Short mmCIF file of C-alpha atoms in Angstrom, two decimals:
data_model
loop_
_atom_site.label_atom_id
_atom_site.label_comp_id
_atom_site.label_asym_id
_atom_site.label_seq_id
_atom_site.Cartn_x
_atom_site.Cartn_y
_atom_site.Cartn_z
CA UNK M 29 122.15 32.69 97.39
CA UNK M 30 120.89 35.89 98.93
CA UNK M 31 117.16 35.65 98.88
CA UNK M 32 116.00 32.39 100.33
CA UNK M 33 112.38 32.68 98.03
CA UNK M 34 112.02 32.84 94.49
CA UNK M 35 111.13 36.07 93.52
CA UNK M 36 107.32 35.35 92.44
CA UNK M 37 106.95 34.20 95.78
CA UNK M 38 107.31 37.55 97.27
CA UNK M 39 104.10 39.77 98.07
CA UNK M 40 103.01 42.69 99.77
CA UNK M 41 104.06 41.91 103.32
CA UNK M 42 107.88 41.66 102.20
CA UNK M 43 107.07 45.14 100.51
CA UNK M 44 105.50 46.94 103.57
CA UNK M 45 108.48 45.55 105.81
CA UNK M 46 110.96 46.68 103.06
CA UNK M 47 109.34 49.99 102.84
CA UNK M 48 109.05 50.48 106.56
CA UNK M 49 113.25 51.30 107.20
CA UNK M 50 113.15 53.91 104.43
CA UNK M 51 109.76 55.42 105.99
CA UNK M 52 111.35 55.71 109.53
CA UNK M 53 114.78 57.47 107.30
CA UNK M 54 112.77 59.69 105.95
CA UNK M 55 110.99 60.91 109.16
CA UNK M 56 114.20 60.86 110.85
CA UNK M 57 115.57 63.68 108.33
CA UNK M 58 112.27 65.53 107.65
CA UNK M 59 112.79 65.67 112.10
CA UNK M 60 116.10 67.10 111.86
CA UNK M 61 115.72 69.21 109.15
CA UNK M 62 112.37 70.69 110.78
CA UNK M 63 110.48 70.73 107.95
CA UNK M 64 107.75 68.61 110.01
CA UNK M 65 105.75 69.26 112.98
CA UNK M 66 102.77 67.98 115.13
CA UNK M 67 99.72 70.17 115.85
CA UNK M 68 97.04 68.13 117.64
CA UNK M 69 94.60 71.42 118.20
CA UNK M 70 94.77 71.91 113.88
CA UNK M 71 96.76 74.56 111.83
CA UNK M 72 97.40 77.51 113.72
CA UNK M 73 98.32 81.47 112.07
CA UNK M 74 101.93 81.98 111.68
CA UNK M 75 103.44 85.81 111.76
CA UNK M 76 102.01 87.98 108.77
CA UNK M 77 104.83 89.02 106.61
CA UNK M 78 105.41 93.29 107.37
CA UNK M 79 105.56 95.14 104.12
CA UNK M 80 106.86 98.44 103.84
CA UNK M 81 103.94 100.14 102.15
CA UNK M 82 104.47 103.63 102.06
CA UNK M 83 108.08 103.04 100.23
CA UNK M 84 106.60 101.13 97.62
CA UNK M 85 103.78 103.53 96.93
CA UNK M 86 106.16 106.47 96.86
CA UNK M 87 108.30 104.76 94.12
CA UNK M 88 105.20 103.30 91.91
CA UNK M 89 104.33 107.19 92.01
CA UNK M 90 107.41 108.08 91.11
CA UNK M 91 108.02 105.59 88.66
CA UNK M 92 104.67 104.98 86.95
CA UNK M 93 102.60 107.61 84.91
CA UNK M 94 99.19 108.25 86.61
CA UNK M 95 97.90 109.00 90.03
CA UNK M 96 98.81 106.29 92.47
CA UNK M 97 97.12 106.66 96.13
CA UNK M 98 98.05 105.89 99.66
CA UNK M 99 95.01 105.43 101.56
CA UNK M 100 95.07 105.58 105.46
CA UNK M 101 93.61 101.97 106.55
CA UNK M 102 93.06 101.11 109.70
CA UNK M 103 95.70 100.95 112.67
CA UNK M 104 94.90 97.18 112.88
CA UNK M 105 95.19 96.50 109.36
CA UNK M 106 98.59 95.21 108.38
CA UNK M 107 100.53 95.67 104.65
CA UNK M 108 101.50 92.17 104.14
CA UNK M 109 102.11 92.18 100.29
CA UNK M 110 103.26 94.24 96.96
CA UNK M 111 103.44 93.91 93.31
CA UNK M 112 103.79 95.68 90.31
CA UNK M 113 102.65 93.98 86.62
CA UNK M 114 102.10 94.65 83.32
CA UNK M 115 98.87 94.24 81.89
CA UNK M 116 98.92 93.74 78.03
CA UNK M 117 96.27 94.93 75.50
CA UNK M 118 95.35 98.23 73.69
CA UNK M 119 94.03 99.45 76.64
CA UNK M 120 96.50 97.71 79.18
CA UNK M 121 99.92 99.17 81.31
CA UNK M 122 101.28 99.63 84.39
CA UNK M 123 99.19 97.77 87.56
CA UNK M 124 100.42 98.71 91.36
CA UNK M 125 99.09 96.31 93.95
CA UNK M 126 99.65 96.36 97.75
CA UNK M 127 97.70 93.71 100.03
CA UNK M 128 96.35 94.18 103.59
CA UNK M 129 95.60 91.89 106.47
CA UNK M 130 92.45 93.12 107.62
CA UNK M 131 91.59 92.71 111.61
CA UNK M 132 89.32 90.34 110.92
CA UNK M 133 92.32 88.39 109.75
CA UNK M 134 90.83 88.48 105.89
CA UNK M 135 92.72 90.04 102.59
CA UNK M 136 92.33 92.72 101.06
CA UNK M 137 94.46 94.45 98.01
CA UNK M 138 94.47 97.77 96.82
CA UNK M 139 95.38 97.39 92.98
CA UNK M 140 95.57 101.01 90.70
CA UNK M 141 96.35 101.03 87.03
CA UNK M 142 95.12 102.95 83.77
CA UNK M 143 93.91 99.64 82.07
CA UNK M 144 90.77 99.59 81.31
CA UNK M 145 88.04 97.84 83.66
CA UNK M 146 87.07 95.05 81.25
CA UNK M 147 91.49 94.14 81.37
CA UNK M 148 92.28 94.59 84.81
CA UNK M 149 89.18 92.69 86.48
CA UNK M 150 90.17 89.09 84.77
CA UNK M 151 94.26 90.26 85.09
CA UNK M 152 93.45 90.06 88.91
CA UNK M 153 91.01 87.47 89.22
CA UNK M 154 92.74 85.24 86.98
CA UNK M 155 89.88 84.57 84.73
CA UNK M 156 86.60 85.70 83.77
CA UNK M 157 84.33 87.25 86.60
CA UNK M 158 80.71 88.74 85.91
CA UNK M 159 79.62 92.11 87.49
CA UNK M 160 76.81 90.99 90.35
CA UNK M 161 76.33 94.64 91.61
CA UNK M 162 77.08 97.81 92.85
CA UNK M 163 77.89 99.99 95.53
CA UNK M 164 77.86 103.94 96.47
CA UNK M 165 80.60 104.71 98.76
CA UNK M 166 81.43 108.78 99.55
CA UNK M 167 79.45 109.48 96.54
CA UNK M 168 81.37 107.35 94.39
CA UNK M 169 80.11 104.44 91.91
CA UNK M 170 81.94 100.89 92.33
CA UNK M 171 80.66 97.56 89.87
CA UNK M 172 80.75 94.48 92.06
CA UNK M 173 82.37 91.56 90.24
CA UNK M 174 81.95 88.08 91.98
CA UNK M 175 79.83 86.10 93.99
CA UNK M 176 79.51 85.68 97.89
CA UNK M 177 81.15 83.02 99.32
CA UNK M 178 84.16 83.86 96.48
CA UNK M 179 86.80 86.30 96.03
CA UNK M 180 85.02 89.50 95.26
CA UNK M 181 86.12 92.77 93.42
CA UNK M 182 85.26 96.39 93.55
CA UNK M 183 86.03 98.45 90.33
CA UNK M 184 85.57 102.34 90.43
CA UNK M 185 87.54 104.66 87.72
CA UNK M 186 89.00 107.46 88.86
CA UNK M 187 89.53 109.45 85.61
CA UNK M 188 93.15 108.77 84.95
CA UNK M 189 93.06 105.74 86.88
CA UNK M 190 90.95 102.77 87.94
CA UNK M 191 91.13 101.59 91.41
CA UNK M 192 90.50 97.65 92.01
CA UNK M 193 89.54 96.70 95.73
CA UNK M 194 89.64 92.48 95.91
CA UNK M 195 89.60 89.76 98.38
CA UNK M 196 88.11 87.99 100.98
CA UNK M 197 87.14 90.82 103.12
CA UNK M 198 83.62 91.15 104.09
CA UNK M 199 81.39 93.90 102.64
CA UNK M 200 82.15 96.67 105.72
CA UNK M 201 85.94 96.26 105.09
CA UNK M 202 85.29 96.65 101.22
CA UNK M 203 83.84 100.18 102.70
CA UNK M 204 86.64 101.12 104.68
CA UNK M 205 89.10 100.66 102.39
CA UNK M 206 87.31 101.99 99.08
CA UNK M 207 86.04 105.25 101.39
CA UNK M 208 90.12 105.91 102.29
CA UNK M 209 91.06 105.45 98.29
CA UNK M 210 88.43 108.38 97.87
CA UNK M 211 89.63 110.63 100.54
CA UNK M 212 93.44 110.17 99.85
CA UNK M 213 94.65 112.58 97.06
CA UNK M 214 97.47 111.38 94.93
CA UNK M 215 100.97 111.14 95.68
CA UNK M 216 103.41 113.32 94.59
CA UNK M 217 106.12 111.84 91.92
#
């Protein structure tokens, strides 16, 4: 006979000491395979991805039919991120989004479509958000959507196009980035 016990006279301590080789495998490949690591101090910022900015905004231009802009941020903001979508509906189409690292280390994305406002605030949030105010940057009108403490969202609506500033950012960078949009004419297809 292999096992010495009958089987209903196992219990939890012949589990834990059965479980404990396969526990000690596991951390063994996880260790060789570095896919683990210890960080007593907490998690600490990796590298931000680089993201070639300018290319993609020079082929949405070219690709896509209505204004897109390429706003002059910051020196210490850095392009991490880039998209293009669809957004469905009567009034839906083509959505170009590029995403900054701000220097206070906080997102912010640049998103410019000809949807309408009421389809491409909840296409970005991901569901319904409620305008909480407004602001009045370089003589230009944005609704507020969101709360503080959330992700918040800037709409404005540029005549052929409607500009969506979202993120984490705090309200200054919200500024900086909407007052570039307005100052930056469109690209040329």
């Amino acid at each position: 006979m292999a096992n010495s016990k009958p089987r209903i006279l196992n219990n939890n301590r012949d589990m834990v000491w059965s479980l404990i080789p396969l526990v000690i495998a596991c951390l063994l490949i996880a260790g060789v395979a570095s896919q683990c690591s210890l960080s007593p101090g907490g998690p600490k910022q990796g590298p931000i991805p680089n993201f070639d900015v300018n290319s993609a905004l020079q082929y949405d231009a070219a690709e896509i039919g209505f204004p897109v802009r390429n706003p002059v941020v910051p020196e210490e903001w850095t392009p991490n991120s880039g998209s293009r979508a669809t957004i469905s509906g009567d009034s839906g189409g083509a959505a170009s989004t590029v995403g900054y690292i701000t220097g206070s280390g906080a997102y912010l994305q640049l998103t410019q479509t000809a949807a309408s406002e009421e389809l491409v605030v909840p296409f970005v949030a991901g569901e319904t958000v409620y305008a909480s105010g407004a602001q009045n940057v370089s003589g230009r009108d944005w609704v507020v959507y969101g709360e503080e403490g959330s992700r918040i969202y800037w709409v404005s609506d540029f005549g052929d196009v409607r500009i969506l500033l979202g993120g984490t950012a705090n309200t200054e960078e919200f500024t900086t980035l909407a007052a570039a949009v307005e100052a930056t004419e469109p690209l040329a297809p």
